């Protein structure tokens, strides 16, 4: 069982029977033309969770990396709608040759509303050939919509694992600007560099010059990676 | 009292407006897809605009505690460019699937040309296929004739009048609209078209059933507070409190709830203005408002 079908099972076990049946049909016969409509419409169908707790079952069959990523993503706490969308994206990508996968994922992001975009970003690390999605993740960091930004920056192993230094540093700085909790950035200490600390110090200096307070997170960032 | 402005083009409004609307009690809005003041020349321009309605604009409204819904459609002002209009109609099925899209609209006549008629009818068909209600713009020139033609098309196309909101009514068109069984929207403006005093008179004459009010605030001279101002005018004139509430909240909710997409409309919405990037945000040095 793949990570996508695992997420699909978790989605269905917390949903009304009609929603579970609908998802099952979409996952077992994924067609390109049906993807956009299914991805958009998934949230309404899964809007009313019956109860949380159906995610206790089955992740042991997945690889260590996949299990760790689902843990970092907090996937067991995802809404049924988010689980369903992620499962749909994984199922559709899996049936495509690598050269078409990028187009599907990019299209799902660009043509998505805010919550569809969040679903795409939270799924990036779980996709095959994830390094292909570096430009997309970088583009996503430019969003003004905070929930979309946090979908890539927080509780997401993708940036620390794949983003080059310049993009990663800009994302961290924006997290501090926007008061996204620094503790939710995955793998930050492993990507700490003198340059990132310099940027944090410069921002702290700017705030001090403006007579503005320096948050605990910004203070912590000026020391990140130092023992 | 919670207020609903079911026809307002927030893309053209500043955060000052959002702040004032929020303070005046507006809790929900519908932003219909429309033109941007001058004709678009690429299908992609429509696509990016549609994406902004369910993206940035929806988020921007949420920062002020306002639930933002929208309609999607090919508006009559740009329908005479057939090459473009065909491209836009091809986009609509995917956008009509999005959450928070509560009707096909604004559609209808502007000049009343054959092309406008064609895209009006095709979009009613799309609404029937997508199981969504319809928001209709009536022309501001030759309005009575335009409204008569509009109502005839609604009847011909077989869509239930209860799923049709005919907007921008006047003293002359309101009785026609009500007789057809459609809902009747009224756009209240500062200087032109309908105003508060005349709206009060219409309510006193026709009651509140299927009556809806909005500001239709957009790029031109218009006022995003016309719904609360009209509510105040009705109250001052002694209109029954229950009827005021029906017009300003229950009616737009009932109409757009027919889409099945008006989720969360009754829940109070917590505002968290910290959800912003302060270097480039909707706040400029103000204290963020956080509702716990």
Short mmCIF file of C-alpha atoms in Angstrom, two decimals:
data_model
loop_
_atom_site.label_atom_id
_atom_site.label_comp_id
_atom_site.label_asym_id
_atom_site.label_seq_id
_atom_site.Cartn_x
_atom_site.Cartn_y
_atom_site.Cartn_z
CA UNK A 1 0.00 0.00 0.00
CA UNK A 2 1.40 3.37 -0.99
CA UNK A 3 1.52 6.56 1.03
CA UNK A 4 -1.29 7.92 -1.16
CA UNK A 5 -3.60 5.01 -0.47
CA UNK A 6 -2.73 5.23 3.24
CA UNK A 7 -3.89 8.84 3.28
CA UNK A 8 -6.98 7.84 1.32
CA UNK A 9 -7.83 5.21 3.94
CA UNK A 10 -7.38 7.74 6.72
CA UNK A 11 -9.64 10.20 4.87
CA UNK A 12 -12.38 7.63 4.36
CA UNK A 13 -12.36 6.30 7.88
CA UNK A 14 -13.34 9.74 9.14
CA UNK A 15 -15.97 10.51 6.56
CA UNK A 16 -19.57 9.81 5.71
CA UNK A 17 -20.04 6.61 3.65
CA UNK A 18 -21.00 8.55 0.51
CA UNK A 19 -17.78 10.56 0.73
CA UNK A 20 -15.72 7.40 1.19
CA UNK A 21 -17.39 5.78 -1.83
CA UNK A 22 -16.81 8.89 -3.94
CA UNK A 23 -13.12 8.99 -3.00
CA UNK A 24 -12.70 5.31 -3.66
CA UNK A 25 -14.14 5.73 -7.16
CA UNK A 26 -11.85 8.69 -7.91
CA UNK A 27 -8.75 6.90 -6.59
CA UNK A 28 -9.36 3.60 -8.39
CA UNK A 29 -9.96 5.20 -11.78
CA UNK A 30 -7.88 8.36 -11.85
CA UNK A 31 -8.28 10.16 -15.16
CA UNK A 32 -6.51 13.38 -16.07
CA UNK A 33 -9.69 15.15 -17.16
CA UNK A 34 -11.42 14.34 -13.88
CA UNK A 35 -8.57 15.48 -11.64
CA UNK A 36 -9.24 19.22 -11.41
CA UNK A 37 -12.92 18.80 -10.61
CA UNK A 38 -12.31 16.03 -8.08
CA UNK A 39 -9.51 17.98 -6.38
CA UNK A 40 -11.65 21.12 -6.11
CA UNK A 41 -14.82 19.32 -5.07
CA UNK A 42 -13.17 17.06 -2.49
CA UNK A 43 -13.38 19.54 0.35
CA UNK A 44 -17.15 19.92 0.25
CA UNK A 45 -17.62 16.16 0.25
CA UNK A 46 -15.38 15.73 3.27
CA UNK A 47 -16.48 18.84 5.11
CA UNK A 48 -18.19 17.00 7.94
CA UNK A 49 -15.84 14.58 9.70
CA UNK A 50 -17.60 11.95 11.75
CA UNK A 51 -14.85 11.65 14.32
CA UNK A 52 -11.08 11.83 14.38
CA UNK A 53 -9.14 8.70 15.25
CA UNK A 54 -9.31 6.65 12.09
CA UNK A 55 -5.67 7.48 11.48
CA UNK A 56 -4.42 5.13 14.18
CA UNK A 57 -4.26 2.33 11.66
CA UNK A 58 -1.53 1.38 9.28
CA UNK A 59 1.61 3.34 8.57
CA UNK A 60 4.07 0.54 9.38
CA UNK A 61 3.98 -0.73 5.79
CA UNK A 62 5.47 2.58 4.61
CA UNK A 63 9.20 3.31 4.40
CA UNK A 64 11.02 4.94 7.36
CA UNK A 65 11.31 8.17 5.38
CA UNK A 66 7.60 8.21 4.52
CA UNK A 67 6.63 7.56 8.12
CA UNK A 68 8.94 10.29 9.37
CA UNK A 69 7.57 12.71 6.79
CA UNK A 70 3.96 11.96 7.71
CA UNK A 71 4.94 12.56 11.34
CA UNK A 72 6.60 15.90 10.54
CA UNK A 73 3.61 16.91 8.41
CA UNK A 74 1.25 16.05 11.25
CA UNK A 75 -0.74 14.02 8.76
CA UNK A 76 -2.64 12.17 11.45
CA UNK A 77 -4.19 15.49 12.46
CA UNK A 78 -5.11 16.55 8.93
CA UNK A 79 -8.77 17.10 8.17
CA UNK A 80 -10.44 14.37 6.10
CA UNK A 81 -10.70 16.87 3.24
CA UNK A 82 -6.96 17.52 3.24
CA UNK A 83 -6.21 13.81 3.44
CA UNK A 84 -8.56 13.17 0.50
CA UNK A 85 -6.98 15.90 -1.64
CA UNK A 86 -3.47 14.68 -0.89
CA UNK A 87 -4.49 11.10 -1.72
CA UNK A 88 -6.03 12.25 -5.02
CA UNK A 89 -2.91 14.16 -6.00
CA UNK A 90 -0.63 11.23 -5.17
CA UNK A 91 -2.84 8.78 -7.08
CA UNK A 92 -2.95 10.95 -10.19
CA UNK A 93 0.76 11.71 -10.16
CA UNK A 94 1.59 8.00 -9.74
CA UNK A 95 -0.04 7.08 -13.03
CA UNK A 96 1.88 9.72 -15.04
CA UNK A 97 5.35 9.47 -16.58
CA UNK A 98 7.87 11.75 -14.79
CA UNK A 99 7.84 14.36 -17.56
CA UNK A 100 4.07 14.92 -17.07
CA UNK A 101 4.09 14.86 -13.27
CA UNK A 102 5.47 18.37 -12.93
CA UNK A 103 2.73 19.81 -15.13
CA UNK A 104 -0.06 18.19 -13.12
CA UNK A 105 1.27 19.35 -9.76
CA UNK A 106 2.07 22.85 -11.02
CA UNK A 107 -1.39 23.14 -12.55
CA UNK A 108 -3.07 21.91 -9.36
CA UNK A 109 -1.21 24.64 -7.48
CA UNK A 110 -1.61 27.52 -9.93
CA UNK A 111 -5.28 26.83 -10.64
CA UNK A 112 -6.13 26.08 -7.03
CA UNK A 113 -7.86 28.21 -4.46
CA UNK A 114 -6.05 28.80 -1.15
CA UNK A 115 -6.98 25.47 0.41
CA UNK A 116 -6.17 23.51 -2.76
CA UNK A 117 -2.75 25.21 -2.83
CA UNK A 118 -2.17 24.25 0.79
CA UNK A 119 -2.96 20.63 -0.05
CA UNK A 120 -0.46 20.62 -2.93
CA UNK A 121 2.31 22.14 -0.79
CA UNK A 122 1.80 19.73 2.08
CA UNK A 123 2.06 16.83 -0.37
CA UNK A 124 5.29 17.91 -2.11
CA UNK A 125 7.68 15.89 0.06
CA UNK A 126 5.63 12.73 -0.53
CA UNK A 127 5.70 12.98 -4.33
CA UNK A 128 8.00 10.95 -6.61
CA UNK A 129 11.00 12.97 -7.89
CA UNK A 130 10.35 15.75 -5.36
CA UNK A 131 13.40 17.76 -6.43
CA UNK A 132 11.41 18.67 -9.59
CA UNK A 133 9.16 20.80 -7.41
CA UNK A 134 11.84 23.14 -6.09
CA UNK A 135 10.77 26.03 -8.38
CA UNK A 136 7.14 25.51 -7.36
CA UNK A 137 7.95 25.55 -3.65
CA UNK A 138 10.07 28.67 -4.15
CA UNK A 139 7.20 30.36 -6.00
CA UNK A 140 4.82 29.33 -3.22
CA UNK A 141 6.96 31.07 -0.60
CA UNK A 142 6.13 34.39 -2.29
CA UNK A 143 2.44 34.15 -1.45
CA UNK A 144 0.77 36.86 0.65
CA UNK A 145 -1.81 34.38 1.86
CA UNK A 146 -0.45 33.34 5.25
CA UNK A 147 -2.10 29.92 5.40
CA UNK A 148 -0.56 29.05 2.02
CA UNK A 149 2.86 30.29 3.17
CA UNK A 150 2.64 28.23 6.34
CA UNK A 151 1.65 25.16 4.31
CA UNK A 152 5.13 25.19 2.76
CA UNK A 153 7.14 26.74 5.59
CA UNK A 154 5.72 25.02 8.68
CA UNK A 155 5.50 21.34 9.58
CA UNK A 156 6.90 20.51 6.15
CA UNK A 157 10.14 18.59 5.54
CA UNK A 158 10.38 19.79 1.93
CA UNK A 159 12.13 23.19 2.32
CA UNK A 160 14.98 22.02 4.55
CA UNK A 161 15.55 18.96 2.40
CA UNK A 162 15.36 20.55 -1.04
CA UNK A 163 15.41 24.36 -1.14
CA UNK A 164 18.76 25.96 -2.04
CA UNK A 165 20.24 28.28 0.59
CA UNK A 166 19.01 31.61 -0.81
CA UNK A 167 15.40 30.44 -1.07
CA UNK A 168 15.52 28.68 2.29
CA UNK A 169 16.94 31.72 4.06
CA UNK A 170 14.31 34.03 2.54
CA UNK A 171 11.60 31.63 3.70
CA UNK A 172 12.93 31.59 7.26
CA UNK A 173 13.15 35.35 7.38
CA UNK A 174 9.60 35.66 6.08
CA UNK A 175 8.46 33.21 8.75
CA UNK A 176 9.89 35.51 11.41
CA UNK A 177 8.38 38.63 9.71
CA UNK A 178 4.96 37.02 9.59
CA UNK A 179 5.21 35.59 13.11
CA UNK A 180 4.85 32.01 11.93
CA UNK A 181 6.24 30.08 14.93
CA UNK A 182 9.90 29.30 14.26
CA UNK A 183 9.62 26.04 16.17
CA UNK A 184 7.35 24.72 13.42
CA UNK A 185 10.01 25.03 10.73
CA UNK A 186 11.29 21.51 10.09
CA UNK A 187 15.06 20.94 9.89
CA UNK A 188 16.01 24.55 10.62
CA UNK A 189 19.08 23.86 12.77
CA UNK A 190 20.48 21.55 10.08
CA UNK A 191 20.31 24.40 7.54
CA UNK A 192 21.64 27.12 9.85
CA UNK A 193 24.50 29.07 8.31
CA UNK A 194 26.46 32.21 9.11
CA UNK A 195 24.56 33.94 6.30
CA UNK A 196 21.17 33.11 7.83
CA UNK A 197 22.36 34.43 11.19
CA UNK A 198 23.64 37.58 9.49
CA UNK A 199 20.22 38.17 7.90
CA UNK A 200 18.55 37.69 11.26
CA UNK A 201 20.96 40.10 12.97
CA UNK A 202 20.34 42.67 10.22
CA UNK A 203 16.58 42.39 10.69
CA UNK A 204 16.96 42.72 14.47
CA UNK A 205 19.09 45.82 13.93
CA UNK A 206 16.43 47.29 11.63
CA UNK A 207 13.74 46.77 14.25
CA UNK A 208 15.88 48.23 17.00
CA UNK A 209 16.54 51.32 14.88
CA UNK A 210 12.76 51.66 14.40
CA UNK A 211 12.15 51.40 18.13
CA UNK A 212 10.33 48.09 17.68
CA UNK A 213 10.43 44.99 19.84
CA UNK A 214 12.42 41.92 18.90
CA UNK A 215 10.48 38.69 19.24
CA UNK A 216 11.83 35.63 21.03
CA UNK A 217 11.87 33.85 17.68
CA UNK A 218 13.98 36.53 16.05
CA UNK A 219 16.34 36.50 19.02
CA UNK A 220 16.62 32.71 18.70
CA UNK A 221 17.26 32.96 14.98
CA UNK A 222 20.29 35.19 15.53
CA UNK A 223 21.87 32.26 17.40
CA UNK A 224 20.53 29.37 15.32
CA UNK A 225 22.99 26.55 14.71
CA UNK A 226 25.41 27.76 17.37
CA UNK A 227 26.00 25.34 20.21
CA UNK B 1 -27.22 42.66 13.59
CA UNK B 2 -25.09 40.73 11.12
CA UNK B 3 -25.23 42.14 7.62
CA UNK B 4 -24.63 40.60 4.21
CA UNK B 5 -23.61 42.53 1.09
CA UNK B 6 -24.33 40.07 -1.71
CA UNK B 7 -23.00 42.18 -4.57
CA UNK B 8 -19.73 44.03 -4.08
CA UNK B 9 -16.53 44.17 -6.15
CA UNK B 10 -13.88 44.13 -3.48
CA UNK B 11 -11.01 43.77 -5.97
CA UNK B 12 -11.44 47.50 -6.55
CA UNK B 13 -11.72 48.49 -2.90
CA UNK B 14 -9.07 49.31 -0.29
CA UNK B 15 -8.57 47.92 3.18
CA UNK B 16 -10.09 51.15 4.54
CA UNK B 17 -13.34 49.83 3.05
CA UNK B 18 -12.88 46.41 4.60
CA UNK B 19 -12.23 48.00 7.97
CA UNK B 20 -15.31 50.23 7.72
CA UNK B 21 -17.47 47.34 6.49
CA UNK B 22 -16.32 45.13 9.34
CA UNK B 23 -17.00 47.82 11.91
CA UNK B 24 -20.45 48.44 10.41
CA UNK B 25 -21.37 44.80 10.99
CA UNK B 26 -20.90 43.28 7.54
CA UNK B 27 -20.07 39.63 8.14
CA UNK B 28 -20.45 38.15 4.66
CA UNK B 29 -20.15 39.28 1.06
CA UNK B 30 -20.56 37.89 -2.41
CA UNK B 31 -18.17 39.27 -5.00
CA UNK B 32 -19.54 38.61 -8.49
CA UNK B 33 -17.10 38.06 -11.34
CA UNK B 34 -17.25 41.17 -13.51
CA UNK B 35 -15.13 43.39 -15.69
CA UNK B 36 -12.22 45.52 -14.46
CA UNK B 37 -13.26 48.86 -15.93
CA UNK B 38 -11.82 48.30 -19.38
CA UNK B 39 -12.08 45.23 -21.60
CA UNK B 40 -9.69 42.38 -21.09
CA UNK B 41 -7.86 41.16 -24.17
CA UNK B 42 -6.74 37.66 -23.13
CA UNK B 43 -8.56 34.65 -21.76
CA UNK B 44 -5.69 34.34 -19.29
CA UNK B 45 -6.65 37.70 -17.78
CA UNK B 46 -10.02 36.24 -16.85
CA UNK B 47 -8.38 33.11 -15.48
CA UNK B 48 -6.02 35.07 -13.22
CA UNK B 49 -8.91 37.26 -12.06
CA UNK B 50 -11.03 34.20 -11.25
CA UNK B 51 -8.10 32.75 -9.29
CA UNK B 52 -7.75 35.99 -7.32
CA UNK B 53 -11.43 35.84 -6.34
CA UNK B 54 -10.90 32.47 -4.64
CA UNK B 55 -7.35 33.29 -3.58
CA UNK B 56 -5.99 36.64 -2.44
CA UNK B 57 -9.32 38.47 -2.23
CA UNK B 58 -10.90 35.73 -0.15
CA UNK B 59 -7.93 35.86 2.22
CA UNK B 60 -7.92 39.68 2.32
CA UNK B 61 -11.59 39.69 3.41
CA UNK B 62 -10.91 37.09 6.09
CA UNK B 63 -8.38 39.42 7.74
CA UNK B 64 -11.31 41.70 8.58
CA UNK B 65 -13.61 38.96 9.77
CA UNK B 66 -15.63 38.94 6.57
CA UNK B 67 -16.60 35.69 4.84
CA UNK B 68 -16.00 36.12 1.13
CA UNK B 69 -17.96 34.15 -1.45
CA UNK B 70 -18.03 34.79 -5.18
CA UNK B 71 -19.83 34.06 -8.42
CA UNK B 72 -18.10 32.99 -11.61
CA UNK B 73 -19.19 33.92 -15.12
CA UNK B 74 -18.69 35.77 -18.38
CA UNK B 75 -20.09 39.23 -17.78
CA UNK B 76 -22.24 41.00 -20.39
CA UNK B 77 -19.86 43.95 -20.84
CA UNK B 78 -17.17 41.71 -22.32
CA UNK B 79 -19.44 39.18 -24.01
CA UNK B 80 -19.31 40.85 -27.41
CA UNK B 81 -15.77 39.62 -27.98
CA UNK B 82 -16.74 36.12 -29.08
CA UNK B 83 -13.25 34.69 -29.38
CA UNK B 84 -12.55 35.70 -25.81
CA UNK B 85 -16.00 34.75 -24.53
CA UNK B 86 -15.71 31.22 -25.91
CA UNK B 87 -12.39 30.85 -24.12
CA UNK B 88 -13.87 32.11 -20.85
CA UNK B 89 -16.82 29.75 -21.06
CA UNK B 90 -14.37 26.88 -21.53
CA UNK B 91 -12.77 27.88 -18.20
CA UNK B 92 -16.00 28.08 -16.28
CA UNK B 93 -16.72 24.40 -15.57
CA UNK B 94 -13.54 24.07 -13.50
CA UNK B 95 -14.16 27.33 -11.65
CA UNK B 96 -17.78 26.46 -10.94
CA UNK B 97 -16.43 23.45 -9.01
CA UNK B 98 -14.53 25.59 -6.49
CA UNK B 99 -15.56 26.02 -2.86
CA UNK B 100 -17.28 29.29 -2.08
CA UNK B 101 -18.54 29.79 -5.64
CA UNK B 102 -22.20 30.40 -4.93
CA UNK B 103 -23.71 31.20 -8.35
CA UNK B 104 -23.10 31.67 -12.04
CA UNK B 105 -22.86 35.42 -12.56
CA UNK B 106 -22.96 38.25 -13.30
CA UNK B 107 -24.63 37.35 -16.57
CA UNK B 108 -27.29 39.03 -18.69
CA UNK B 109 -27.54 41.97 -21.04
CA UNK B 110 -25.55 45.17 -21.32
CA UNK B 111 -26.54 46.51 -24.75
CA UNK B 112 -28.81 43.60 -25.58
CA UNK B 113 -26.85 42.29 -28.57
CA UNK B 114 -27.13 38.86 -30.14
CA UNK B 115 -23.74 37.87 -28.76
CA UNK B 116 -24.76 38.88 -25.23
CA UNK B 117 -27.96 36.88 -25.64
CA UNK B 118 -26.02 33.81 -26.76
CA UNK B 119 -23.61 33.82 -23.78
CA UNK B 120 -26.44 34.63 -21.36
CA UNK B 121 -28.33 31.52 -22.43
CA UNK B 122 -25.25 29.27 -22.51
CA UNK B 123 -24.36 30.26 -18.98
CA UNK B 124 -27.84 29.50 -17.70
CA UNK B 125 -27.24 26.04 -19.18
CA UNK B 126 -23.91 25.85 -17.33
CA UNK B 127 -25.68 26.81 -14.11
CA UNK B 128 -28.23 24.04 -14.61
CA UNK B 129 -25.42 21.53 -15.24
CA UNK B 130 -23.46 22.70 -12.19
CA UNK B 131 -26.60 22.86 -10.05
CA UNK B 132 -25.91 26.48 -9.10
CA UNK B 133 -28.24 29.48 -8.86
CA UNK B 134 -27.85 32.43 -11.20
CA UNK B 135 -27.07 36.12 -10.58
CA UNK B 136 -28.33 38.40 -13.35
CA UNK B 137 -27.17 41.93 -14.13
CA UNK B 138 -29.91 44.08 -15.69
CA UNK B 139 -28.75 46.82 -18.04
CA UNK B 140 -28.53 50.40 -16.83
CA UNK B 141 -29.65 51.70 -20.24
CA UNK B 142 -33.15 50.79 -21.54
CA UNK B 143 -33.54 48.95 -18.28
CA UNK B 144 -37.23 48.11 -18.36
CA UNK B 145 -37.01 46.56 -21.84
CA UNK B 146 -33.80 44.77 -20.87
CA UNK B 147 -35.42 43.35 -17.74
CA UNK B 148 -38.46 42.15 -19.71
CA UNK B 149 -36.18 40.36 -22.17
CA UNK B 150 -34.17 38.94 -19.27
CA UNK B 151 -37.24 37.53 -17.55
CA UNK B 152 -38.44 36.03 -20.85
CA UNK B 153 -35.12 34.21 -21.28
CA UNK B 154 -35.24 32.94 -17.70
CA UNK B 155 -38.68 31.50 -18.38
CA UNK B 156 -37.66 30.00 -21.75
CA UNK B 157 -34.54 28.33 -20.37
CA UNK B 158 -36.59 26.50 -17.76
CA UNK B 159 -34.55 27.45 -14.72
CA UNK B 160 -36.60 27.71 -11.52
CA UNK B 161 -37.23 31.40 -10.79
CA UNK B 162 -36.45 30.71 -7.13
CA UNK B 163 -32.86 30.02 -8.23
CA UNK B 164 -32.54 33.33 -10.08
CA UNK B 165 -31.54 36.70 -8.57
CA UNK B 166 -32.30 39.59 -10.91
CA UNK B 167 -30.22 42.55 -9.71
CA UNK B 168 -30.19 46.35 -10.05
CA UNK B 169 -34.00 46.70 -9.89
CA UNK B 170 -35.85 50.03 -9.94
CA UNK B 171 -39.41 51.17 -9.27
CA UNK B 172 -40.37 50.04 -12.78
CA UNK B 173 -38.67 46.66 -12.86
CA UNK B 174 -39.35 45.44 -9.31
CA UNK B 175 -42.99 44.47 -9.86
CA UNK B 176 -42.03 42.57 -13.03
CA UNK B 177 -39.24 40.72 -11.24
CA UNK B 178 -41.40 39.83 -8.26
CA UNK B 179 -44.24 38.62 -10.50
CA UNK B 180 -41.85 36.27 -12.29
CA UNK B 181 -41.01 34.54 -9.00
CA UNK B 182 -37.35 35.56 -9.17
CA UNK B 183 -35.49 37.26 -6.33
CA UNK B 184 -35.03 41.01 -6.66
CA UNK B 185 -31.71 42.70 -5.92
CA UNK B 186 -31.27 46.45 -5.50
CA UNK B 187 -27.98 48.29 -5.74
CA UNK B 188 -27.91 51.43 -3.60
CA UNK B 189 -25.67 54.21 -4.88
CA UNK B 190 -24.61 57.66 -3.60
CA UNK B 191 -25.79 59.71 -6.54
CA UNK B 192 -27.09 57.62 -9.39
CA UNK B 193 -29.55 54.74 -9.67
CA UNK B 194 -31.32 53.56 -6.48
CA UNK B 195 -30.91 55.33 -3.12
CA UNK B 196 -31.84 54.62 0.52
CA UNK B 197 -35.03 56.69 0.62
CA UNK B 198 -36.43 55.13 -2.53
CA UNK B 199 -35.49 51.67 -1.28
CA UNK B 200 -37.40 52.29 1.94
CA UNK B 201 -40.43 53.30 -0.13
CA UNK B 202 -40.18 50.08 -2.17
CA UNK B 203 -40.00 47.96 0.98
CA UNK B 204 -42.98 49.78 2.46
CA UNK B 205 -44.91 49.07 -0.72
CA UNK B 206 -43.82 45.50 -1.56
CA UNK B 207 -42.67 44.08 1.76
CA UNK B 208 -39.52 42.00 2.29
CA UNK B 209 -40.21 38.78 0.45
CA UNK B 210 -37.44 37.97 -2.05
CA UNK B 211 -36.07 41.51 -1.61
CA UNK B 212 -32.28 41.84 -1.47
CA UNK B 213 -30.10 44.95 -1.10
CA UNK B 214 -26.45 45.52 -1.98
CA UNK B 215 -23.95 48.27 -2.67
CA UNK B 216 -22.52 46.94 -5.96
CA UNK B 217 -19.49 48.99 -4.88
CA UNK B 218 -16.79 48.90 -7.54
CA UNK B 219 -14.25 51.07 -9.35
CA UNK B 220 -16.70 53.92 -9.84
CA UNK B 221 -18.35 56.33 -7.42
CA UNK B 222 -20.00 53.92 -5.00
CA UNK B 223 -20.20 53.26 -1.28
CA UNK B 224 -19.38 49.92 0.37
CA UNK B 225 -21.47 50.92 3.39
CA UNK B 226 -24.79 51.22 1.56
CA UNK B 227 -26.17 48.06 3.12
CA UNK B 228 -25.78 49.30 6.72
CA UNK B 229 -26.93 52.77 5.63
CA UNK B 230 -30.06 51.36 4.00
CA UNK B 231 -30.71 49.24 7.09
CA UNK B 232 -30.50 52.41 9.20
CA UNK B 233 -32.88 54.21 6.83
CA UNK B 234 -35.39 51.34 7.09
CA UNK B 235 -35.16 51.34 10.86
CA UNK B 236 -35.61 55.13 10.99
CA UNK B 237 -38.69 54.79 8.81
CA UNK B 238 -40.17 52.28 11.24
CA UNK B 239 -39.85 49.18 9.06
CA UNK B 240 -40.46 46.13 11.25
CA UNK B 241 -37.22 44.79 12.80
CA UNK B 242 -37.88 41.24 11.58
CA UNK B 243 -38.35 42.48 8.03
CA UNK B 244 -35.12 44.47 8.17
CA UNK B 245 -33.26 41.38 9.31
CA UNK B 246 -34.89 39.31 6.59
CA UNK B 247 -33.80 41.74 3.89
CA UNK B 248 -30.27 42.33 5.19
CA UNK B 249 -29.38 38.76 6.18
CA UNK B 250 -31.89 35.93 5.79
CA UNK B 251 -32.79 36.61 2.16
CA UNK B 252 -29.26 36.65 0.70
CA UNK B 253 -28.38 33.65 2.87
CA UNK B 254 -31.41 31.70 1.66
CA UNK B 255 -30.79 32.54 -1.95
CA UNK B 256 -27.08 31.69 -2.06
CA UNK B 257 -27.39 28.69 0.26
CA UNK B 258 -29.06 27.02 -2.70
CA UNK B 259 -25.55 26.54 -4.04
CA UNK B 260 -24.68 24.25 -1.12
CA UNK B 261 -21.45 26.25 -0.84
CA UNK B 262 -22.33 28.81 1.82
CA UNK B 263 -20.51 26.82 4.48
CA UNK B 264 -19.84 28.36 7.84
CA UNK B 265 -22.09 31.33 7.14
CA UNK B 266 -23.73 31.34 10.56
CA UNK B 267 -20.60 30.74 12.61
CA UNK B 268 -18.98 33.86 14.03
CA UNK B 269 -15.58 34.32 12.49
CA UNK B 270 -12.51 34.95 14.57
CA UNK B 271 -10.18 37.58 13.16
CA UNK B 272 -6.46 37.06 13.50
CA UNK B 273 -4.65 39.97 11.91
CA UNK B 274 -1.31 38.55 12.98
CA UNK B 275 -1.69 36.28 9.96
CA UNK B 276 0.11 38.85 7.87
CA UNK B 277 3.55 39.61 6.62
CA UNK B 278 4.27 42.88 8.38
CA UNK B 279 6.80 43.98 5.82
CA UNK B 280 4.17 44.03 3.15
CA UNK B 281 0.86 43.54 4.89
CA UNK B 282 -2.61 44.89 5.15
CA UNK B 283 -1.67 46.46 8.48
CA UNK B 284 0.42 49.59 8.55
CA UNK B 285 1.62 49.99 12.09
CA UNK B 286 -1.75 49.30 13.64
CA UNK B 287 -2.21 46.94 16.55
CA UNK B 288 -3.25 43.56 15.12
CA UNK B 289 -6.75 42.52 16.08
CA UNK B 290 -6.87 38.98 17.42
CA UNK B 291 -10.12 37.32 18.39
CA UNK B 292 -9.58 34.39 20.71
#
